[in-house]
Tab-separated table of N, CA and C in Angstrom:
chain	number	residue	atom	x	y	z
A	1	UNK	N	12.872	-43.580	-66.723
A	1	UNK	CA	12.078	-42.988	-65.668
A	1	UNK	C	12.363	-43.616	-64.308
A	2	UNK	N	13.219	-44.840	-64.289
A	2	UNK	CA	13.144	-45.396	-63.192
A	2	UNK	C	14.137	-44.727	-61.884
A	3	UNK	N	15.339	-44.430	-62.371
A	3	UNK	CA	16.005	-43.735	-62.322
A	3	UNK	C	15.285	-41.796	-61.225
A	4	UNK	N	14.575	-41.623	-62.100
A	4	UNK	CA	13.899	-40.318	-60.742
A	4	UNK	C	12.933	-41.146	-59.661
A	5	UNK	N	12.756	-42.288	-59.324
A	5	UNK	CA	12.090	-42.655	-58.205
A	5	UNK	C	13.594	-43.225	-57.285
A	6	UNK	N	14.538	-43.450	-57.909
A	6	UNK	CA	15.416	-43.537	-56.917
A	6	UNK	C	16.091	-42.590	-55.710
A	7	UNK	N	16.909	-43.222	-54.529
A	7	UNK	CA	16.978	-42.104	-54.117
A	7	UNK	C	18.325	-41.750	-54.478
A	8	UNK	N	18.524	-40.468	-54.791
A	8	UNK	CA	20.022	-40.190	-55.507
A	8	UNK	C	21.162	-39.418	-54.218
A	9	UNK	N	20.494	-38.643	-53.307
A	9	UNK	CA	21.415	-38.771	-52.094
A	9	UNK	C	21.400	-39.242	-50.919
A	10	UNK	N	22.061	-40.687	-50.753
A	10	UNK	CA	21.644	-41.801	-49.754
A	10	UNK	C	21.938	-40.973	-48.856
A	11	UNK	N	22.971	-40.436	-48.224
A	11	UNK	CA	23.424	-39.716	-46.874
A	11	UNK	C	22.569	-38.745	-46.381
A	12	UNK	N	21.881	-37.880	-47.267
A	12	UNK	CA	20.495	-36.809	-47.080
A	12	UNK	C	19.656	-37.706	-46.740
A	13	UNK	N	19.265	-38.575	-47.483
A	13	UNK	CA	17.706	-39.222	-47.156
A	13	UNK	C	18.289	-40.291	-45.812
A	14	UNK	N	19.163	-40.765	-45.789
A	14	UNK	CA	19.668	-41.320	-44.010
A	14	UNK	C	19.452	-40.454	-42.651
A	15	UNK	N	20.129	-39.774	-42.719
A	15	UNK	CA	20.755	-38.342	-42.427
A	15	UNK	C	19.018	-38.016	-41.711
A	16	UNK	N	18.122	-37.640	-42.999
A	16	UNK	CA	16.965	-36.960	-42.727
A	16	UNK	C	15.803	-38.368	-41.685
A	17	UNK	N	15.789	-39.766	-42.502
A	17	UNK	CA	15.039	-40.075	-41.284
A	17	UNK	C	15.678	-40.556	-39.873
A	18	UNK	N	16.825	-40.427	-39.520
A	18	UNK	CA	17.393	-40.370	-38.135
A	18	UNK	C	16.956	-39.021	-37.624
A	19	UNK	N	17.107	-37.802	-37.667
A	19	UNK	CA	16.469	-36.931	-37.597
A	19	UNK	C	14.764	-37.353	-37.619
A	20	UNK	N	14.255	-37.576	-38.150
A	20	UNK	CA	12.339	-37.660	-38.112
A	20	UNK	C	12.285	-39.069	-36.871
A	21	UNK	N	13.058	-39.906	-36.640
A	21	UNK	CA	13.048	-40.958	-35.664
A	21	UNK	C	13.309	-40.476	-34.068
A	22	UNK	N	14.644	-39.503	-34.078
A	22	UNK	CA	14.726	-38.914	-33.047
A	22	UNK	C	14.041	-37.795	-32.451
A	23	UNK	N	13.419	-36.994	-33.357
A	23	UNK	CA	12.648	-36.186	-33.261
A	23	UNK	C	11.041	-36.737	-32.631
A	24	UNK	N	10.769	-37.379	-33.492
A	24	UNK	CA	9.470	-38.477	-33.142
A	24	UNK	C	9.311	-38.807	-31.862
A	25	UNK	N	11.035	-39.464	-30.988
A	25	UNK	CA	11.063	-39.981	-30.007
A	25	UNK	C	10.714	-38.926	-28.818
A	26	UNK	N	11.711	-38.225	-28.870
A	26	UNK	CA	11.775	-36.754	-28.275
A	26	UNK	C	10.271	-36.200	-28.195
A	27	UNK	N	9.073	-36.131	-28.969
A	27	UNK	CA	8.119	-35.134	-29.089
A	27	UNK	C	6.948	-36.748	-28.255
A	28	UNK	N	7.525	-38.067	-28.757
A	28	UNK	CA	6.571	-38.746	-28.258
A	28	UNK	C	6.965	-38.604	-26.314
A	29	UNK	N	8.306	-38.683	-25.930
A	29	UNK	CA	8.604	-39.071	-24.457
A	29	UNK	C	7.866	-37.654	-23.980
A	30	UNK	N	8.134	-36.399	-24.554
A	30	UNK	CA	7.565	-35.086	-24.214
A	30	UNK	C	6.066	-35.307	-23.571
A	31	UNK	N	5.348	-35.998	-24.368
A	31	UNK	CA	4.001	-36.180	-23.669
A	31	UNK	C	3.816	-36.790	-22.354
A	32	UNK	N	4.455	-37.839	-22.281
A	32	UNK	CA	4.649	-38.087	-20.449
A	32	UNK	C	4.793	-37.192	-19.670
A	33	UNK	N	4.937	-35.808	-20.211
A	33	UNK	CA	4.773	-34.678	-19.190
A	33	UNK	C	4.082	-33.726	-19.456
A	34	UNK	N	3.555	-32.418	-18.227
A	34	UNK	CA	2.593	-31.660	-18.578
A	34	UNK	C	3.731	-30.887	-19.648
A	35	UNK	N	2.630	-30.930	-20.878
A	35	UNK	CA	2.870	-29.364	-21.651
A	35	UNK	C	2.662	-27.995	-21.524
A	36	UNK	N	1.345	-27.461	-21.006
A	36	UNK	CA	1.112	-26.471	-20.933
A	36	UNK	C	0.937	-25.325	-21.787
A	37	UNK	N	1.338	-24.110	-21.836
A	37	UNK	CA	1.001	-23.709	-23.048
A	37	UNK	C	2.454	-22.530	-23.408
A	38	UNK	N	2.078	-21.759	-24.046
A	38	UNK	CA	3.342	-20.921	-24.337
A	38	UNK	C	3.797	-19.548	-23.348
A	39	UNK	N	2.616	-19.217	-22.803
A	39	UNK	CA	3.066	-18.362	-22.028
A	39	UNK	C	3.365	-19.301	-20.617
A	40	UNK	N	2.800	-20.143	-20.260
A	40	UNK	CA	2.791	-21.208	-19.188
A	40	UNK	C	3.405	-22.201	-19.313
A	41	UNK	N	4.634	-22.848	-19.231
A	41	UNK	CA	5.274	-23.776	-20.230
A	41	UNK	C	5.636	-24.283	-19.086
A	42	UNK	N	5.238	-26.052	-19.750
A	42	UNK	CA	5.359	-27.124	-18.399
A	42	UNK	C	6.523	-27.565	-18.957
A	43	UNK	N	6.955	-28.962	-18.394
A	43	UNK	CA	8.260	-29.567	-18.119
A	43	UNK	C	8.457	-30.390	-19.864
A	44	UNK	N	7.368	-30.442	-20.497
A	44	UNK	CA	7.359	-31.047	-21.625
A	44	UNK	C	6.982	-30.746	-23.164
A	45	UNK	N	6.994	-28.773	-22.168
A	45	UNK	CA	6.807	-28.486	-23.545
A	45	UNK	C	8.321	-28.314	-24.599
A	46	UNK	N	9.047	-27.768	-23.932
A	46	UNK	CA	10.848	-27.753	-24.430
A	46	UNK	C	10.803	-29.025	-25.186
A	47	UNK	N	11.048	-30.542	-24.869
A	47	UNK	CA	11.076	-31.306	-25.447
A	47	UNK	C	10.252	-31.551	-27.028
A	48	UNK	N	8.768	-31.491	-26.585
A	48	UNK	CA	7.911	-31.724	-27.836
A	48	UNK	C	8.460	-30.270	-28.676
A	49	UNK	N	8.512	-29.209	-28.594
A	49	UNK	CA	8.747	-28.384	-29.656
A	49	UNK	C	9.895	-28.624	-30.327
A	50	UNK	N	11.150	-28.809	-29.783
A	50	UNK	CA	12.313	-29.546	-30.500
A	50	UNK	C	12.426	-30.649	-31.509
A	51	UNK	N	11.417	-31.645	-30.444
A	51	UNK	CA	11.228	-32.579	-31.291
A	51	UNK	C	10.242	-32.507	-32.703
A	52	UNK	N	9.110	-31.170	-32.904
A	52	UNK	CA	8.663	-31.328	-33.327
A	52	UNK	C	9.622	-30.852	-34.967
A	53	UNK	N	10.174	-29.743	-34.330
A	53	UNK	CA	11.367	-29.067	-35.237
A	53	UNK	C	12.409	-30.039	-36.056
A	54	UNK	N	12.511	-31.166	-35.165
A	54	UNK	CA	13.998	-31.985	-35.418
A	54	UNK	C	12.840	-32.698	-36.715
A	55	UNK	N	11.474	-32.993	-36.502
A	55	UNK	CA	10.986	-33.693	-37.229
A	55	UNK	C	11.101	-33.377	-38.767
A	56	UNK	N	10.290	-31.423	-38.711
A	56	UNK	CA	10.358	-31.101	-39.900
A	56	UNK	C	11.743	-30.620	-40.547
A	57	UNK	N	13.050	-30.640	-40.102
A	57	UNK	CA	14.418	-30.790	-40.551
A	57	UNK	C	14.714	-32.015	-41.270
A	58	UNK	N	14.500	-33.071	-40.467
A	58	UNK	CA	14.106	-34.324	-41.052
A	58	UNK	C	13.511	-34.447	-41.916
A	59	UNK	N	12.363	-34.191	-42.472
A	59	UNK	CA	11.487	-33.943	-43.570
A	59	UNK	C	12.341	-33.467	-44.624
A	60	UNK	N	12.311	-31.959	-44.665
A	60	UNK	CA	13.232	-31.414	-45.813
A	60	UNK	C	14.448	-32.083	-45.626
A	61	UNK	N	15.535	-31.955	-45.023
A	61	UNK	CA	16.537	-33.043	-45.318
A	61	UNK	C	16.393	-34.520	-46.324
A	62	UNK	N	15.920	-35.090	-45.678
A	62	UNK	CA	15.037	-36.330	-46.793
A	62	UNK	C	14.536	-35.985	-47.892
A	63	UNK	N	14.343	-35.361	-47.998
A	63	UNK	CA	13.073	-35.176	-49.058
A	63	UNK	C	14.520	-34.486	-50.134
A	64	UNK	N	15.301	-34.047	-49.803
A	64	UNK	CA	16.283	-32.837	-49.947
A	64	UNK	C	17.031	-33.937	-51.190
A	65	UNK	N	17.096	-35.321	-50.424
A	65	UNK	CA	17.914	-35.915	-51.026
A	65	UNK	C	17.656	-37.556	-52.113
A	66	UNK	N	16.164	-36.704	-52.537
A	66	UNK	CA	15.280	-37.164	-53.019
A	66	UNK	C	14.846	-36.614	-54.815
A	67	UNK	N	15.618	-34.988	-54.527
A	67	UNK	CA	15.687	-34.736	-55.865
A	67	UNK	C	16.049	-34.468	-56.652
A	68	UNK	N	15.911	-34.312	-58.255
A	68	UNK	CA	16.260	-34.439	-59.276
A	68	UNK	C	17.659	-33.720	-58.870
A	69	UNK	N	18.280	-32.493	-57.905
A	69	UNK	CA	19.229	-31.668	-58.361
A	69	UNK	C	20.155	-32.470	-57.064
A	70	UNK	N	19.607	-33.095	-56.418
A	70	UNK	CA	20.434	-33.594	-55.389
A	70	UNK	C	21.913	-34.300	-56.081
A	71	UNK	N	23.319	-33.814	-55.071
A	71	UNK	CA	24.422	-34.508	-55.683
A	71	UNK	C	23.777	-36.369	-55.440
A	72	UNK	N	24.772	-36.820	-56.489
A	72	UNK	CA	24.817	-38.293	-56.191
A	72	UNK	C	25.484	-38.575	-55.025
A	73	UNK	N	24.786	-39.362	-54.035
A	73	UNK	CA	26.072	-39.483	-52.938
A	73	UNK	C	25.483	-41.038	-52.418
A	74	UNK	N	26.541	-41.901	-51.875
A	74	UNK	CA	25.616	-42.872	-51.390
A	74	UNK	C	26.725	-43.169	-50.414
A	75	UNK	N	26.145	-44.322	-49.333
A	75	UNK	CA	26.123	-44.741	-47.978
A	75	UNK	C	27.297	-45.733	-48.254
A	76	UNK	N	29.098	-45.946	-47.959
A	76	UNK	CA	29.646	-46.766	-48.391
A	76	UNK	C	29.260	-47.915	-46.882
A	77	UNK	N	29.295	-47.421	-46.024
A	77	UNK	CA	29.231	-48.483	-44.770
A	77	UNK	C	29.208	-47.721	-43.483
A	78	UNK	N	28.814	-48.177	-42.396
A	78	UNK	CA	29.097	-47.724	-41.051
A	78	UNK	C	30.521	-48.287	-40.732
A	79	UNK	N	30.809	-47.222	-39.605
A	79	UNK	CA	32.415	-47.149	-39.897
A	79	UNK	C	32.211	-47.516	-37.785
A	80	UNK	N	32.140	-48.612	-37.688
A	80	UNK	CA	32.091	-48.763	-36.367
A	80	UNK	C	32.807	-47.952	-34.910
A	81	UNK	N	33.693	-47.678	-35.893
A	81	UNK	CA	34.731	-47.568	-34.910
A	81	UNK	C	34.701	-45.730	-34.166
A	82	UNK	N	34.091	-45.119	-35.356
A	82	UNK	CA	33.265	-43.917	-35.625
A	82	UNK	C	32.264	-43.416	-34.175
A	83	UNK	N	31.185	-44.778	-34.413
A	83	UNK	CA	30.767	-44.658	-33.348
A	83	UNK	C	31.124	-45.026	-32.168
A	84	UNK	N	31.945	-46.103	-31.836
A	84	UNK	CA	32.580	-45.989	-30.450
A	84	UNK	C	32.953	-45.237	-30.009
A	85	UNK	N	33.864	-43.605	-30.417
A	85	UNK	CA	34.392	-43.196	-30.302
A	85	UNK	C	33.719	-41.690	-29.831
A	86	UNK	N	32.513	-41.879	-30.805
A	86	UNK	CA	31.405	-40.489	-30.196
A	86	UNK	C	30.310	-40.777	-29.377
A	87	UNK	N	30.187	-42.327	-29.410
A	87	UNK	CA	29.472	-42.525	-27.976
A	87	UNK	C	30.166	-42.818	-26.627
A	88	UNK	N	31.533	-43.473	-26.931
A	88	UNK	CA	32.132	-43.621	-25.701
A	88	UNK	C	32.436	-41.717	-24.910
A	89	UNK	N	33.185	-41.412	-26.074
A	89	UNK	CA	32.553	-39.905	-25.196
A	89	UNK	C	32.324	-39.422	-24.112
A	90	UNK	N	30.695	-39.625	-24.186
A	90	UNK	CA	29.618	-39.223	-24.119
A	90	UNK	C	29.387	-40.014	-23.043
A	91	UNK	N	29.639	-41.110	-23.073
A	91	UNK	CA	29.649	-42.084	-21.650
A	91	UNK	C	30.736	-41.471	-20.391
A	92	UNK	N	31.820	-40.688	-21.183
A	92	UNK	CA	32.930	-40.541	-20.232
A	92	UNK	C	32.504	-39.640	-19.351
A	93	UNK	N	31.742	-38.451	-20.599
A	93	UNK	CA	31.502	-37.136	-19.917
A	93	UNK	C	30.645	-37.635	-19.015
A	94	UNK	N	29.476	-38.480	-18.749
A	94	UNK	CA	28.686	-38.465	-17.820
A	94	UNK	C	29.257	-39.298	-16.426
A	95	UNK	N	30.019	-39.920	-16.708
A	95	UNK	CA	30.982	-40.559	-15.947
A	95	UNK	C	32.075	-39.752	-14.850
A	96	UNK	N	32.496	-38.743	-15.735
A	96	UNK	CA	33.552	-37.871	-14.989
A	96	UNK	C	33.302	-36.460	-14.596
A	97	UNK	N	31.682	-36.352	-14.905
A	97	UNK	CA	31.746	-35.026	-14.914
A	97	UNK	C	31.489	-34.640	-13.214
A	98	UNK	N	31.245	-35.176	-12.578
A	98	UNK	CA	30.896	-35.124	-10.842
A	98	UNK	C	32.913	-35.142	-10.532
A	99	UNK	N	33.841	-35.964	-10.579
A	99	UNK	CA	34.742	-36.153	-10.268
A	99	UNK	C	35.992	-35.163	-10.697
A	100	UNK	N	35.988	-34.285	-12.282
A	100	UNK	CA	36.984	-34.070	-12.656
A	100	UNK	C	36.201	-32.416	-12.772
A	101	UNK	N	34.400	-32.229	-12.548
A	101	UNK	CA	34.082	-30.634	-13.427
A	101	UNK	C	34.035	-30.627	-14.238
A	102	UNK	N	33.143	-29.400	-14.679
A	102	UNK	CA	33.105	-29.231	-16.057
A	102	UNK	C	33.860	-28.791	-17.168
A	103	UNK	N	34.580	-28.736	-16.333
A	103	UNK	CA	35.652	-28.514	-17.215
A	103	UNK	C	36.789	-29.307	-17.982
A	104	UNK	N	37.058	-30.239	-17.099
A	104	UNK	CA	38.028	-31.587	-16.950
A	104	UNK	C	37.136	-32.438	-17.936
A	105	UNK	N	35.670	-32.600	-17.660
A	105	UNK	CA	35.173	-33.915	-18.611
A	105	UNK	C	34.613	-32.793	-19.865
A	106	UNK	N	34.230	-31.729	-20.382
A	106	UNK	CA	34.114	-31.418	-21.476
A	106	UNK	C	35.610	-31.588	-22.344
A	107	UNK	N	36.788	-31.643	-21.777
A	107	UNK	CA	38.076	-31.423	-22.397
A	107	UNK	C	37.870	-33.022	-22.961
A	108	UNK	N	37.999	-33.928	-21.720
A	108	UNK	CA	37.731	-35.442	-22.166
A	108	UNK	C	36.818	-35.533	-23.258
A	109	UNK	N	35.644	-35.188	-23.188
A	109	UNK	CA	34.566	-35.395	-24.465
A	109	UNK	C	35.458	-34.799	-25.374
A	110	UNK	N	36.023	-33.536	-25.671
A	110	UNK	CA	35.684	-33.126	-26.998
A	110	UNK	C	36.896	-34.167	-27.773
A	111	UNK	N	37.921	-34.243	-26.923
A	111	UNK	CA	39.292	-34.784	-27.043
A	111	UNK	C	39.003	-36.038	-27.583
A	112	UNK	N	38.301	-36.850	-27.163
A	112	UNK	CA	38.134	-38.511	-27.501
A	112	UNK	C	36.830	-38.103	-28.567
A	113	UNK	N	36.005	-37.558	-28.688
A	113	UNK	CA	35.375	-37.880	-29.737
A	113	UNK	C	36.133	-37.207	-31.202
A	114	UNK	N	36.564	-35.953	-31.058
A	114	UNK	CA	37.716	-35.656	-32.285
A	114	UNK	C	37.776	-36.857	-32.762
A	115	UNK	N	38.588	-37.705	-32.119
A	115	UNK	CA	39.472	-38.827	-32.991
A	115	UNK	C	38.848	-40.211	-33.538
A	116	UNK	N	37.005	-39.683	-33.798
A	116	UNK	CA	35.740	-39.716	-34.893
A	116	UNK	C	36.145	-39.505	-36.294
A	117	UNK	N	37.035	-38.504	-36.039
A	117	UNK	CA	37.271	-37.949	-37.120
A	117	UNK	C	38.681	-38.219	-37.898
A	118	UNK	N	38.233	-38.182	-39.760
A	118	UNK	CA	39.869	-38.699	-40.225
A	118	UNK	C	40.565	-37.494	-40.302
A	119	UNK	N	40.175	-36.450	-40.166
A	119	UNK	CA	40.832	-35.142	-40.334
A	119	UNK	C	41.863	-34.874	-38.751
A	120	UNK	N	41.453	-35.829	-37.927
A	120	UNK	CA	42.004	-35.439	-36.327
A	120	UNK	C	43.457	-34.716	-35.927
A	121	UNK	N	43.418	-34.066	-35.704
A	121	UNK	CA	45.390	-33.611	-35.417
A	121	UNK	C	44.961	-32.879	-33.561
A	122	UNK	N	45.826	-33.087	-33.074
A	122	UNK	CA	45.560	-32.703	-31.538
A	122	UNK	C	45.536	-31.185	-31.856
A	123	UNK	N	46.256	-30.119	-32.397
A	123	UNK	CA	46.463	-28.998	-32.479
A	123	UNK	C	45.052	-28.827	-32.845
A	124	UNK	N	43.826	-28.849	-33.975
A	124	UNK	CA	42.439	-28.809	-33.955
A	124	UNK	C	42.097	-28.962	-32.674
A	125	UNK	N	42.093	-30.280	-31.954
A	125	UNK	CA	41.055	-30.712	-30.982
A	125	UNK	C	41.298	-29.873	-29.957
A	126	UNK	N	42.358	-29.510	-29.737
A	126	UNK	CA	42.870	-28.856	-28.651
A	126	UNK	C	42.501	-27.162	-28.706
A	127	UNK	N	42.346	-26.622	-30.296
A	127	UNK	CA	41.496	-25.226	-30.303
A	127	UNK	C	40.178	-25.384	-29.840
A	128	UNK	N	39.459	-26.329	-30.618
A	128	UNK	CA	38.321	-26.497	-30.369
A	128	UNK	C	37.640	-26.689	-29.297
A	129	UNK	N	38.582	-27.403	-28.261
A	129	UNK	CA	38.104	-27.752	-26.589
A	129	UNK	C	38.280	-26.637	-26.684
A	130	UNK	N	39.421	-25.281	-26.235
A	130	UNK	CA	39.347	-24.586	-26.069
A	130	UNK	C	37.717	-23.845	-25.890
A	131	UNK	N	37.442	-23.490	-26.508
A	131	UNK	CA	36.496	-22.514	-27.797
A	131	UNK	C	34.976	-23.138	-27.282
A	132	UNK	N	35.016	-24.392	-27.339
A	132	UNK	CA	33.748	-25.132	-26.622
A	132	UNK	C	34.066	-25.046	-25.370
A	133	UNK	N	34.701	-25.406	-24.834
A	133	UNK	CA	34.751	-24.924	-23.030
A	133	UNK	C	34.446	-23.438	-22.610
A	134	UNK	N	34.927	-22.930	-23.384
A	134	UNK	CA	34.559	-21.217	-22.849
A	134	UNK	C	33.321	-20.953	-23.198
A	135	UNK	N	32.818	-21.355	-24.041
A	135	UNK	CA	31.353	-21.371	-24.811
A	135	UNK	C	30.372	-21.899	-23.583
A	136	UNK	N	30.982	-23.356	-23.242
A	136	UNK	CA	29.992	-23.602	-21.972
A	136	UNK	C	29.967	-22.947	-20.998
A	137	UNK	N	31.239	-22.610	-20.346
A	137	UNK	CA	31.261	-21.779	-19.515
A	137	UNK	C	30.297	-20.826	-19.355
A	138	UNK	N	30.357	-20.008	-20.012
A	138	UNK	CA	29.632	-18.407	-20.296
A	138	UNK	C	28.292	-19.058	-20.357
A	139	UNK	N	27.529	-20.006	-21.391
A	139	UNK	CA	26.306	-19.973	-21.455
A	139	UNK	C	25.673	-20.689	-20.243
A	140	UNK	N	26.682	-22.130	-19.684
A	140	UNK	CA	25.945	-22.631	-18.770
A	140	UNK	C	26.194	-22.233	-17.328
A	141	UNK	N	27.361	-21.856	-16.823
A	141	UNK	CA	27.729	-20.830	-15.650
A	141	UNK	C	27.154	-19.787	-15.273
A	142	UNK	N	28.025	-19.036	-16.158
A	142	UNK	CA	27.464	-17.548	-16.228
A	142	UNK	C	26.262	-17.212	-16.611
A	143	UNK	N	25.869	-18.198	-17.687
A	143	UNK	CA	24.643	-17.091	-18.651
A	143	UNK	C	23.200	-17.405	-18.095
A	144	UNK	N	22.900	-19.385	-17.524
A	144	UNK	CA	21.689	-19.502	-16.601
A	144	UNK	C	22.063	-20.226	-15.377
A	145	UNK	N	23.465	-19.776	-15.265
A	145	UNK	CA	23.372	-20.301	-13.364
A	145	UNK	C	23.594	-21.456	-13.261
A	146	UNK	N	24.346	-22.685	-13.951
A	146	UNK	CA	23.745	-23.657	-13.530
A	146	UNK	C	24.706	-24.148	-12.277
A	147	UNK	N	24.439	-24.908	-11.364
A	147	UNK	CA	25.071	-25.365	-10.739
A	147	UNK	C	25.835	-27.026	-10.391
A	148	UNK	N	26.967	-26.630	-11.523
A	148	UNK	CA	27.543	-27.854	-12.113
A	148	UNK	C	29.413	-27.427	-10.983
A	149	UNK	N	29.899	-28.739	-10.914
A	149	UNK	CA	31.319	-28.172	-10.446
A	149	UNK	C	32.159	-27.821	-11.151
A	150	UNK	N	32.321	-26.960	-11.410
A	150	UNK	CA	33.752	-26.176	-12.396
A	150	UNK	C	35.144	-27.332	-12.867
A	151	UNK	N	35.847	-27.795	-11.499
A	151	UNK	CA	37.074	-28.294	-11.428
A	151	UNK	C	36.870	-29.571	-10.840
A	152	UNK	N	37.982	-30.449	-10.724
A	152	UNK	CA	37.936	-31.478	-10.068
A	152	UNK	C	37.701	-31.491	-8.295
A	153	UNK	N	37.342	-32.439	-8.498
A	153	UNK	CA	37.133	-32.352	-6.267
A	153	UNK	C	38.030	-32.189	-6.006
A	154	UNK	N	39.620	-32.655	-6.255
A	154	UNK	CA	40.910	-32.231	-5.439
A	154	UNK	C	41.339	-30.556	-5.499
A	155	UNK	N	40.558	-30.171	-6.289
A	155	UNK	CA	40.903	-28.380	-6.323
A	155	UNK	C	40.183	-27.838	-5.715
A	156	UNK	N	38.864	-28.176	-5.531
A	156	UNK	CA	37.978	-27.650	-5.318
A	156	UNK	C	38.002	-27.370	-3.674
């Protein structure tokens, strides 16, 4: 019997409370601002509803990997190098995105975090920027306006 109180998929039940932690965080910082209501929606309601969502994903996820039919899977190690690579990123994009556009530092992000990955071959990363750049484009350009710089300052 001891055996069904264990948890049998470490990566689900990980997986799920990073999700319920970030979510948590997200729905707790949300309150520092007005919420408002649904037809009236203040600056904090976007946040808390996400977060409240990310929570219950978190939930079932965890819980997901908690039972009896769950594969066996478990946690061999953090792979450091993993994360340098998808947080440095993420540092770049915010770094370059005033200097090179949005276009120039989404290519940088997607490009350096790919190689997160053991599957990496430039021919992938290089569809995929593709495919995600036009994606931003359209939704954050075109689709609500935003007013981000396209290209680098020397083109511009």
């Amino acid at each position: 019997m001891q055996s069904g109180s264990r948890i049998r998929n470490q990566k689900d039940f990980a997986a799920g409370v990073i999700y319920i932690v970030a979510g948590a965080a997200f729905a707790i910082g949300a309150l520092n601002y007005r919420i408002g209501e649904a037809a009236r929606m203040g600056p904090g309601w976007f946040p808390l509803a996400v977060g409240i969502l990310l929570v219950l994903v978190g939930i079932a996820t965890a819980v997901s990997g908690l039972t009896r039919g769950a594969a066996v899977e478990r946690i061999r190690g953090v792979h450091l190098s993993t994360l340098f690579w998808i947080l440095g990123s993420v540092v770049l994009f915010g770094l370059l995105l005033q200097p090179l556009g949005l276009v120039g530092a989404l290519l940088v992000l997607i490009l350096v975090s790919s190689k997160a990955s053991h599957e990496f071959t430039w021919l992938g990363a290089l569809l995929n920027a593709a495919f995600l750049i036009a994606f931003s484009l359209g939704v954050f350009i075109w689709g609500i306006d935003m007013l981000i710089p396209l290209w680098p300052a020397f083109v511009r």
